[in-house]
Amino acid sequence: MDVSDARTGSSLMDSKCSSARHRMDAGSITSSKRPQDDEGTKMTKCSRMKRIFGFELSDFSSWHQFVCLLNRPADPASLGVFRFLFGLLMLIDIPQERGLSHLDYRFLDGLEVCRFPLFNFLQPLPLDWMYLLYVVMLLGALGIMLGFCYRFSCLLFTCPYWYVFFLDKTSWNNHSYLYGLIGFQFTLVDANRYWSIDGLLNSKKRNVHVPLWNYTVLRMQIFIVYFIAGLKKLDADWVEGYSMGNLAHHWLFDPFKLILSEEMTSLLVIHGCGLILDLTAGYLLFFDATRPVALVFVSYFHCMNSQLFSIGMFSYTMLSTSLLFCYPDWPRRVLVKFPAFLRGLLPTTEPPLHSETCVYDSCTDPEPQKKKETHGKPLQLRQKLGAIFTVLYILEQFFLPYSHFITQGYNTWTNGLYGYSWDMMVHSRSHQHIKITYKDRLTGQIGYLNPGVFTQSRRWKDHADMLKQYATCLNKVLLNYNISDAEIYFDIWASINDRFQQRIFDPRVDVVRAEWSPFRKTSWLMPLLVDLSPWRLKFLEIEDTLDNQTEVVFIADFPGLHLENFVSEDLGNTSVQVLQGEVVVEIQNSKNYSLKEGDKMQLPAGDYHKVYTVSETPSCYMYIYVNTTDVALEHNFTKLHELREKIKNGTETEPLPPELQPLVTGSIDDVNLTDPVVRAFLHRQKKIEEIQKKRNATLLERFARFSVKKYYLFRRSFLMTSIALRNLVMGRPPLEQLADEVAWANKKPDDTAGSAVEKAENETPHSEL
């Protein structure tokens, strides 16, 4: 991209560097014609720093110079294209990840459910009004895309967005937070100066320069997303390859596994390359020499993420942000290559015009006749405020990911909730055991609750603030079940990044009455046993010695506590072995057994037992077990599969008993299907066939399936929204009519309704990024 091309706009460099490749700027060089000797003279004055970075140190010599720098004119074209793409992506995102398609499941009136807002006074509106709120958000996103009533549209989108965001902490993730930030930035920048309806209606907003800080805040926001994510990945767990150890199984990494083992693919490609890309992407996108390479790798990275994770429009949003780092006039130079008969339908390729919001000098003003009016004028208040906002916003965004020393109450084993930390995929968790115990303070009655009862998410189990909200809610809900002023105890076991399974919170603490503050450490949080992290290498050695039918669970517990467990009849060969410390195993209706490091004992099936940690340091032990029922079932499945193959091949000569006759037809609706093993076998075979059919589908078939799935998702969003708006305007109809309308909205094609695979795909999980 040679800047000697006839481009307009401005950059952090002025036109004195018309042949230089520039960076942090927002534009290109004004194409006014000057004598050749003047150009040569100005080029010799252009410093190396200005050619590389687009500014001189003198631009920071005073506040006045700095404000002038941030308000230099920039081409609005790239900003306008990004505005259009962001609005379009949000229109697609709202029915999907924002939840419009299943809003009635979340906010049904009268639903007895515990919620987790950021502030306890926040409550959802009645269902029909929630639909109206989402309509307002949709109209805002549409207005942003079209650039119509732009500032008002930004408010219509951003205000409902943050309300819905704060309403449910369980759905928080990094990219949802990013969307809200971009929406907020759009309310302040002039992104409607190009390719907008506002520009068509108002000549003052049509194809005019925007201040450089409009680009600076957006570019720095994306830089922070990459760079802080890279800094967070310097965590030892990520560097050593424990954070995403299972991701290498995905087919996307098959090309790498042609030359690397699965373990090395995980360590080098997923963790190593992920770390390097996040640390360097922001820098490489800034500079002209490295930008083409950065665009290739960043695009490949986001395209992979779109297939690996359920993250909605995040990958496509990040792809669109990459265009912000290119020259701001890139849309004009692309559009000018289109045939002349199409240009009337496309955005203008004419140079941008003078803007009152920018600071010009004698070389950057596209309209020299206005020199006397604009040059040398004192800075306007809005120009100073734009510079102040830019500085404060960037500093705040660098500070927030490391502000957890202030909001200590939200810290558990990791700092804070997912969102503003940008610690994407650094921590993976698995949960082995969750027990909720209640005690009636009036009668002393003790009982147990199913984990997650009265909630729509299980993310509460990892965060002290949500656990406190959940316990408080359960205390109120249980009053409806004649349980007075209940005490609530949680015993939650989890492993983070393949460590030992251990308790997160003290199971002896009544969480209803436990103290919690956003600004103080949670006293009932159990520490992560990081000193035991080296055991993870030993875990691999132990697992390698086991056969495919044997499972192992590694447990670590604190002195003075015990684990109560039940060995199912299915687990006919279960033993416990101590790896470190000392424990006492108490068998129900039997004597106690003391075990030290290296000791092992068999556990009886069908009984409860307790494992007490009696050593002064945390104990470590492992359960080794074989699910004998599963082994026997798999053995029967193998025999049935062989028999079915013989039937298909015609090699089976013996007559089949009636209970095996369904193997001939393979139908699970056969009236003779009475044997539960045969029924389970046929169900599994049908599921396997569906999965194989899906994997072997052609590109056209996959696109058709994807299109049908999205059609019914958007169809339901539209129909349920229409029903809600009708209810607000005309009142709710009789219950029977309403039920019929909802049933019609829920209609799905027959081929996907019965497919277990499609049902799983139709769920809308919230990914923790």
Short mmCIF file of C-alpha atoms in Angstrom, two decimals, residues 343-730:
data_model
loop_
_atom_site.label_atom_id
_atom_site.label_comp_id
_atom_site.label_asym_id
_atom_site.label_seq_id
_atom_site.Cartn_x
_atom_site.Cartn_y
_atom_site.Cartn_z
CA ARG A 343 -20.78 2.05 -7.91
CA GLY A 344 -24.12 3.79 -7.65
CA LEU A 345 -25.27 1.03 -5.31
CA LEU A 346 -22.10 1.08 -3.22
CA PRO A 347 -20.66 3.54 -0.70
CA THR A 348 -18.90 6.53 -2.16
CA THR A 349 -15.25 6.45 -3.18
CA GLU A 350 -14.92 10.25 -3.11
CA PRO A 351 -12.38 11.74 -0.69
CA PRO A 352 -13.75 12.63 2.78
CA LEU A 353 -14.68 16.24 3.47
CA HIS A 354 -13.82 18.74 6.15
CA SER A 355 -15.21 18.12 9.65
CA GLU A 356 -15.66 20.62 12.46
CA THR A 357 -14.72 17.97 15.00
CA CYS A 358 -11.15 17.55 13.70
CA VAL A 359 -8.02 19.64 14.11
CA TYR A 360 -6.39 20.48 10.79
CA ASP A 361 -3.11 22.04 9.80
CA SER A 362 -2.22 23.60 6.49
CA CYS A 363 -1.34 20.20 5.00
CA THR A 364 -4.18 18.04 6.19
CA ASP A 365 -7.18 20.24 5.37
CA PRO A 366 -9.00 18.82 2.34
CA GLU A 367 -10.65 22.20 1.80
CA PRO A 368 -7.88 24.84 1.75
CA GLN A 369 -10.44 27.60 1.39
CA LYS A 370 -11.38 27.01 5.03
CA LYS A 371 -7.88 27.60 6.35
CA LYS A 372 -8.68 31.03 7.70
CA GLU A 373 -11.75 29.67 9.44
CA THR A 374 -10.23 26.60 11.05
CA HIS A 375 -6.47 26.80 11.27
CA GLY A 376 -5.17 28.31 14.43
CA LYS A 377 -8.54 28.19 16.17
CA PRO A 378 -8.47 27.27 19.86
CA LEU A 379 -9.32 23.70 20.71
CA GLN A 380 -12.99 22.95 21.23
CA LEU A 381 -14.34 21.44 24.43
CA ARG A 382 -15.44 18.25 22.67
CA GLN A 383 -11.95 17.79 21.26
CA LYS A 384 -10.47 18.03 24.75
CA LEU A 385 -13.13 15.71 26.14
CA GLY A 386 -12.41 13.19 23.36
CA ALA A 387 -8.73 13.15 24.30
CA ILE A 388 -9.54 12.84 28.02
CA PHE A 389 -11.95 9.98 27.37
CA THR A 390 -9.39 8.15 25.23
CA VAL A 391 -6.68 8.34 27.89
CA LEU A 392 -8.93 7.41 30.81
CA TYR A 393 -10.66 4.60 28.94
CA ILE A 394 -7.42 2.95 27.84
CA LEU A 395 -5.93 3.22 31.33
CA GLU A 396 -9.11 1.77 32.84
CA GLN A 397 -9.09 -1.16 30.42
CA PHE A 398 -5.46 -1.95 31.28
CA PHE A 399 -6.25 -1.69 35.00
CA LEU A 400 -9.48 -3.72 35.23
CA PRO A 401 -7.95 -7.15 34.41
CA TYR A 402 -5.66 -6.68 37.42
CA SER A 403 -8.13 -5.02 39.79
CA HIS A 404 -8.99 -8.22 41.65
CA PHE A 405 -7.15 -6.98 44.74
CA ILE A 406 -10.10 -4.58 45.13
CA THR A 407 -12.99 -6.98 44.40
CA GLN A 408 -11.54 -9.81 46.50
CA GLY A 409 -14.93 -11.30 47.28
CA TYR A 410 -15.27 -12.48 43.67
CA ASN A 411 -11.96 -14.37 43.79
CA THR A 412 -11.91 -18.11 44.32
CA TRP A 413 -9.22 -20.35 42.86
CA THR A 414 -9.12 -17.90 39.98
CA ASN A 415 -9.43 -14.14 40.16
CA GLY A 416 -12.90 -12.74 39.63
CA LEU A 417 -15.66 -13.79 37.31
CA TYR A 418 -15.05 -14.39 33.65
CA GLY A 419 -15.54 -11.15 31.77
CA TYR A 420 -13.22 -8.24 32.13
CA SER A 421 -10.16 -10.40 32.93
CA TRP A 422 -9.56 -11.74 29.39
CA ASP A 423 -8.28 -15.02 30.88
CA MET A 424 -9.71 -16.99 28.00
CA MET A 425 -9.58 -20.78 28.34
CA VAL A 426 -6.76 -20.63 30.89
CA HIS A 427 -8.68 -22.68 33.45
CA SER A 428 -10.66 -25.87 32.84
CA ARG A 429 -12.66 -27.53 35.60
CA SER A 430 -14.22 -30.91 36.23
CA HIS A 431 -16.58 -31.64 39.11
CA GLN A 432 -16.69 -35.00 40.82
CA HIS A 433 -19.09 -34.52 43.70
CA ILE A 434 -21.66 -31.90 44.75
CA LYS A 435 -23.79 -32.27 47.87
CA ILE A 436 -26.28 -29.72 49.20
CA THR A 437 -27.45 -30.27 52.76
CA TYR A 438 -30.17 -28.30 54.52
CA LYS A 439 -31.08 -28.23 58.21
CA ASP A 440 -34.33 -26.90 59.60
CA ARG A 441 -33.29 -24.63 62.47
CA LEU A 442 -36.68 -25.07 64.13
CA THR A 443 -37.08 -28.85 64.03
CA GLY A 444 -33.48 -29.94 63.42
CA GLN A 445 -34.58 -31.92 60.35
CA ILE A 446 -31.72 -32.64 57.95
CA GLY A 447 -32.21 -33.29 54.26
CA TYR A 448 -30.47 -33.12 50.89
CA LEU A 449 -31.22 -31.24 47.68
CA ASN A 450 -30.42 -32.19 44.11
CA PRO A 451 -27.48 -30.10 42.88
CA GLY A 452 -28.76 -27.18 40.84
CA VAL A 453 -32.35 -27.44 42.03
CA PHE A 454 -34.29 -24.18 41.44
CA THR A 455 -31.59 -22.89 39.08
CA GLN A 456 -31.09 -22.79 35.32
CA SER A 457 -27.30 -22.97 35.47
CA ARG A 458 -24.68 -24.78 37.48
CA ARG A 459 -22.02 -22.11 37.19
CA TRP A 460 -22.80 -21.03 40.76
CA LYS A 461 -20.78 -23.94 42.10
CA ASP A 462 -17.42 -22.28 41.38
CA HIS A 463 -18.05 -18.76 42.68
CA ALA A 464 -18.52 -17.66 46.28
CA ASP A 465 -20.72 -14.68 45.42
CA MET A 466 -23.17 -16.84 43.46
CA LEU A 467 -23.08 -19.56 46.11
CA LYS A 468 -24.11 -16.95 48.68
CA GLN A 469 -26.97 -15.79 46.43
CA TYR A 470 -28.03 -19.39 45.83
CA ALA A 471 -28.05 -20.24 49.53
CA THR A 472 -30.06 -17.13 50.37
CA CYS A 473 -32.57 -17.97 47.65
CA LEU A 474 -32.88 -21.60 48.80
CA ASN A 475 -33.53 -20.40 52.34
CA LYS A 476 -36.54 -18.45 51.04
CA VAL A 477 -37.78 -21.10 48.61
CA LEU A 478 -37.70 -23.86 51.24
CA LEU A 479 -40.21 -21.92 53.31
CA ASN A 480 -42.76 -23.02 50.73
CA TYR A 481 -41.92 -26.62 51.63
CA ASN A 482 -42.41 -26.18 55.40
CA ILE A 483 -38.69 -25.90 56.14
CA SER A 484 -38.19 -22.97 58.48
CA ASP A 485 -35.12 -20.72 58.34
CA ALA A 486 -32.93 -23.40 56.81
CA GLU A 487 -29.19 -23.70 57.14
CA ILE A 488 -27.55 -24.55 53.81
CA TYR A 489 -24.24 -26.41 53.48
CA PHE A 490 -22.37 -27.09 50.25
CA ASP A 491 -19.79 -29.82 49.71
CA ILE A 492 -18.39 -29.18 46.22
CA TRP A 493 -15.44 -31.11 44.82
CA ALA A 494 -13.66 -29.95 41.71
CA SER A 495 -10.40 -30.30 39.83
CA ILE A 496 -8.84 -27.38 38.01
CA ASN A 497 -6.46 -28.08 35.15
CA ASP A 498 -6.16 -31.82 35.89
CA ARG A 499 -5.17 -31.46 39.56
CA PHE A 500 -6.55 -33.51 42.45
CA GLN A 501 -10.28 -33.37 43.08
CA GLN A 502 -10.63 -31.21 46.21
CA ARG A 503 -13.17 -29.11 48.05
CA ILE A 504 -13.74 -25.53 46.92
CA PHE A 505 -15.65 -24.33 50.00
CA ASP A 506 -15.71 -25.33 53.64
CA PRO A 507 -18.58 -27.85 54.01
CA ARG A 508 -18.98 -26.98 57.70
CA VAL A 509 -20.09 -23.40 57.03
CA ASP A 510 -23.75 -22.40 56.82
CA VAL A 511 -23.55 -20.26 53.69
CA VAL A 512 -26.88 -18.52 54.43
CA ARG A 513 -25.33 -16.84 57.48
CA ALA A 514 -21.75 -16.76 56.28
CA GLU A 515 -20.21 -13.36 55.71
CA TRP A 516 -19.49 -12.28 52.17
CA SER A 517 -18.39 -8.90 50.84
CA PRO A 518 -17.26 -7.88 47.34
CA PHE A 519 -14.22 -6.21 48.88
CA ARG A 520 -13.00 -8.83 51.37
CA LYS A 521 -11.58 -12.32 50.98
CA THR A 522 -14.09 -15.11 51.41
CA SER A 523 -13.20 -16.76 54.71
CA TRP A 524 -15.00 -20.04 53.90
CA LEU A 525 -13.10 -20.60 50.65
CA MET A 526 -10.70 -23.57 50.78
CA PRO A 527 -7.27 -22.89 49.24
CA LEU A 528 -6.20 -24.55 46.02
CA LEU A 529 -3.54 -27.15 46.86
CA VAL A 530 -1.01 -25.88 44.32
CA ASP A 531 1.82 -27.64 46.17
CA LEU A 532 0.35 -30.91 44.91
CA SER A 533 0.44 -29.83 41.25
CA PRO A 534 3.57 -31.93 40.44
CA TRP A 535 1.43 -35.02 41.09
CA ARG A 536 -0.14 -34.52 37.66
CA LEU A 537 2.82 -36.21 36.01
CA LYS A 538 2.37 -39.15 38.37
CA PHE A 539 -1.32 -39.30 37.41
CA LEU A 540 -0.35 -39.99 33.81
CA GLU A 541 1.99 -42.79 34.87
CA ILE A 542 -0.73 -44.41 36.99
CA GLU A 543 -3.36 -44.13 34.25
CA ASP A 544 -0.99 -45.72 31.75
CA THR A 545 -0.78 -48.82 33.94
CA LEU A 546 -4.58 -49.34 33.92
CA ASP A 547 -6.62 -51.15 31.30
CA ASN A 548 -9.46 -49.55 29.35
CA GLN A 549 -12.10 -50.86 31.72
CA THR A 550 -10.55 -49.48 34.91
CA GLU A 551 -11.22 -45.91 36.06
CA VAL A 552 -9.35 -43.83 38.62
CA VAL A 553 -10.23 -40.68 40.59
CA PHE A 554 -7.57 -38.72 42.47
CA ILE A 555 -8.68 -37.06 45.71
CA ALA A 556 -7.00 -34.55 48.04
CA ASP A 557 -8.56 -33.50 51.35
CA PHE A 558 -7.78 -31.24 54.25
CA PRO A 559 -6.92 -32.31 57.84
CA GLY A 560 -9.98 -32.68 60.04
CA LEU A 561 -12.39 -33.22 57.15
CA HIS A 562 -13.83 -36.37 55.67
CA LEU A 563 -15.40 -37.56 52.42
CA GLU A 564 -18.60 -39.59 52.60
CA ASN A 565 -19.08 -41.80 49.58
CA PHE A 566 -21.32 -44.59 48.39
CA VAL A 567 -20.06 -47.48 46.28
CA SER A 568 -22.74 -48.54 43.84
CA GLU A 569 -23.49 -52.20 43.23
CA ASP A 570 -22.33 -51.59 39.66
CA LEU A 571 -18.81 -50.88 40.93
CA GLY A 572 -18.00 -54.39 41.99
CA ASN A 573 -14.23 -53.92 42.20
CA THR A 574 -13.52 -50.67 44.03
CA SER A 575 -10.45 -49.94 46.12
CA VAL A 576 -8.89 -46.91 47.79
CA GLN A 577 -5.12 -46.35 47.93
CA VAL A 578 -3.30 -43.64 49.88
CA LEU A 579 -0.73 -41.63 47.93
CA GLN A 580 0.26 -39.18 50.67
CA GLY A 581 -0.64 -38.52 54.29
CA GLU A 582 -2.77 -40.73 56.54
CA VAL A 583 -6.50 -41.52 56.47
CA VAL A 584 -9.01 -43.58 58.42
CA VAL A 585 -11.64 -45.42 56.41
CA GLU A 586 -14.91 -46.00 58.24
CA ILE A 587 -17.14 -48.67 56.70
CA GLN A 588 -20.84 -48.51 57.57
CA ASN A 589 -21.73 -51.23 60.11
CA SER A 590 -18.11 -52.31 60.24
CA LYS A 591 -14.81 -51.40 61.88
CA ASN A 592 -12.41 -48.60 60.94
CA TYR A 593 -9.21 -49.06 58.93
CA SER A 594 -6.15 -46.83 59.23
CA LEU A 595 -4.21 -46.37 55.99
CA LYS A 596 -0.85 -44.73 55.45
CA GLU A 597 1.08 -43.82 52.32
CA GLY A 598 1.10 -46.80 49.95
CA ASP A 599 -1.65 -48.72 51.77
CA LYS A 600 -4.61 -50.03 49.81
CA MET A 601 -7.92 -51.65 50.72
CA GLN A 602 -10.98 -53.03 48.97
CA LEU A 603 -14.31 -51.26 49.53
CA PRO A 604 -17.59 -53.19 49.77
CA ALA A 605 -20.19 -52.45 47.11
CA GLY A 606 -23.63 -51.27 48.12
CA ASP A 607 -22.44 -49.53 51.31
CA TYR A 608 -21.52 -46.06 52.48
CA HIS A 609 -18.05 -45.31 53.77
CA LYS A 610 -16.20 -42.27 55.10
CA VAL A 611 -12.56 -41.35 54.53
CA TYR A 612 -11.18 -39.17 57.34
CA THR A 613 -7.95 -37.23 56.90
CA VAL A 614 -6.03 -37.64 60.15
CA SER A 615 -2.58 -36.46 59.09
CA GLU A 616 -1.39 -32.93 59.84
CA THR A 617 -1.02 -32.20 56.13
CA PRO A 618 -3.54 -32.75 53.34
CA SER A 619 -4.07 -36.39 52.41
CA CYS A 620 -3.99 -37.68 48.85
CA TYR A 621 -5.61 -40.91 47.77
CA MET A 622 -7.21 -42.48 44.74
CA TYR A 623 -10.23 -44.60 44.01
CA ILE A 624 -9.68 -47.39 41.49
CA TYR A 625 -12.80 -49.09 40.22
CA VAL A 626 -14.33 -51.12 37.43
CA ASN A 627 -17.95 -50.66 36.45
CA THR A 628 -18.80 -54.34 36.16
CA THR A 629 -22.30 -53.58 34.85
CA ASP A 630 -20.87 -51.51 32.00
CA VAL A 631 -18.30 -54.19 31.23
CA ALA A 632 -20.99 -56.88 31.09
CA LEU A 633 -23.24 -54.64 28.97
CA GLU A 634 -20.41 -53.91 26.56
CA HIS A 635 -19.70 -57.61 26.30
CA ASN A 636 -23.36 -58.25 25.43
CA PHE A 637 -23.31 -55.40 22.90
CA THR A 638 -20.30 -56.98 21.20
CA LYS A 639 -22.10 -60.29 20.90
CA LEU A 640 -25.25 -58.63 19.56
CA HIS A 641 -23.20 -56.68 17.02
CA GLU A 642 -21.53 -59.86 15.80
CA LEU A 643 -24.91 -61.59 15.58
CA ARG A 644 -26.41 -58.70 13.64
CA GLU A 645 -23.51 -58.76 11.18
CA LYS A 646 -24.06 -62.49 10.63
CA ILE A 647 -27.75 -61.85 9.97
CA LYS A 648 -26.87 -59.17 7.40
CA ASN A 649 -24.30 -61.42 5.75
CA GLY A 650 -26.63 -64.41 5.72
CA THR A 651 -24.15 -66.55 7.65
CA GLU A 652 -26.42 -67.04 10.66
CA THR A 653 -28.15 -70.39 10.24
CA GLU A 654 -29.68 -70.86 13.69
CA PRO A 655 -33.28 -69.62 14.17
CA LEU A 656 -33.49 -66.50 16.32
CA PRO A 657 -35.52 -66.49 19.55
CA PRO A 658 -38.41 -63.97 19.61
CA GLU A 659 -36.55 -61.48 21.83
CA LEU A 660 -33.75 -61.21 19.21
CA GLN A 661 -36.04 -60.84 16.19
CA PRO A 662 -35.81 -56.99 16.30
CA LEU A 663 -32.14 -57.36 15.28
CA VAL A 664 -33.36 -58.33 11.82
CA THR A 665 -35.34 -55.12 11.25
CA GLY A 666 -33.23 -52.87 13.46
CA SER A 667 -36.37 -50.98 14.49
CA ILE A 668 -36.74 -49.78 18.05
CA ASP A 669 -40.55 -49.72 17.54
CA ASP A 670 -40.80 -53.47 17.01
CA VAL A 671 -43.55 -55.00 19.18
CA ASN A 672 -41.24 -57.95 19.95
CA LEU A 673 -38.62 -55.63 21.46
CA THR A 674 -38.95 -56.67 25.10
CA ASP A 675 -35.36 -57.41 26.07
CA PRO A 676 -33.85 -54.26 27.68
CA VAL A 677 -30.33 -55.17 26.49
CA VAL A 678 -31.48 -55.51 22.89
CA ARG A 679 -33.41 -52.24 23.18
CA ALA A 680 -30.34 -50.45 24.55
CA PHE A 681 -28.20 -51.94 21.78
CA LEU A 682 -30.55 -50.79 19.02
CA HIS A 683 -30.79 -47.31 20.53
CA ARG A 684 -27.01 -47.06 20.59
CA GLN A 685 -26.68 -48.34 17.04
CA LYS A 686 -29.18 -45.78 15.82
CA LYS A 687 -27.28 -43.00 17.55
CA ILE A 688 -23.98 -44.22 16.07
CA GLU A 689 -25.54 -44.29 12.60
CA GLU A 690 -26.82 -40.74 13.04
CA ILE A 691 -23.39 -39.53 14.09
CA GLN A 692 -21.71 -41.31 11.18
CA LYS A 693 -24.26 -39.89 8.77
CA LYS A 694 -23.56 -36.43 10.09
CA ARG A 695 -19.79 -36.84 9.85
CA ASN A 696 -19.93 -38.25 6.33
CA ALA A 697 -22.35 -35.63 5.05
CA THR A 698 -21.36 -33.59 2.03
CA LEU A 699 -20.70 -29.87 2.32
CA LEU A 700 -24.07 -29.17 0.75
CA GLU A 701 -25.87 -31.44 3.22
CA ARG A 702 -24.11 -29.81 6.16
CA PHE A 703 -25.04 -26.37 4.90
CA ALA A 704 -28.64 -27.47 4.46
CA ARG A 705 -28.76 -28.88 8.00
CA PHE A 706 -27.18 -25.70 9.38
CA SER A 707 -29.65 -23.53 7.45
CA VAL A 708 -32.66 -25.50 8.68
CA LYS A 709 -31.45 -25.34 12.25
CA LYS A 710 -30.92 -21.58 12.10
CA TYR A 711 -34.23 -21.06 10.30
CA TYR A 712 -36.19 -22.69 13.10
CA LEU A 713 -34.20 -20.80 15.73
CA PHE A 714 -34.96 -17.43 14.13
CA ARG A 715 -38.51 -18.56 13.35
CA ARG A 716 -39.15 -19.28 17.02
CA SER A 717 -37.60 -15.95 18.02
CA PHE A 718 -39.89 -14.09 15.63
CA LEU A 719 -43.08 -15.96 16.54
CA MET A 720 -42.57 -15.79 20.31
CA THR A 721 -41.75 -12.09 20.07
CA SER A 722 -44.89 -11.50 18.00
CA ILE A 723 -46.98 -13.32 20.59
CA ALA A 724 -45.51 -11.22 23.41
CA LEU A 725 -46.06 -7.93 21.60
CA ARG A 726 -49.63 -8.95 20.80
CA ASN A 727 -50.14 -9.73 24.48
CA LEU A 728 -48.92 -6.26 25.46
CA VAL A 729 -51.17 -4.50 22.98
CA MET A 730 -54.33 -6.61 23.10
#
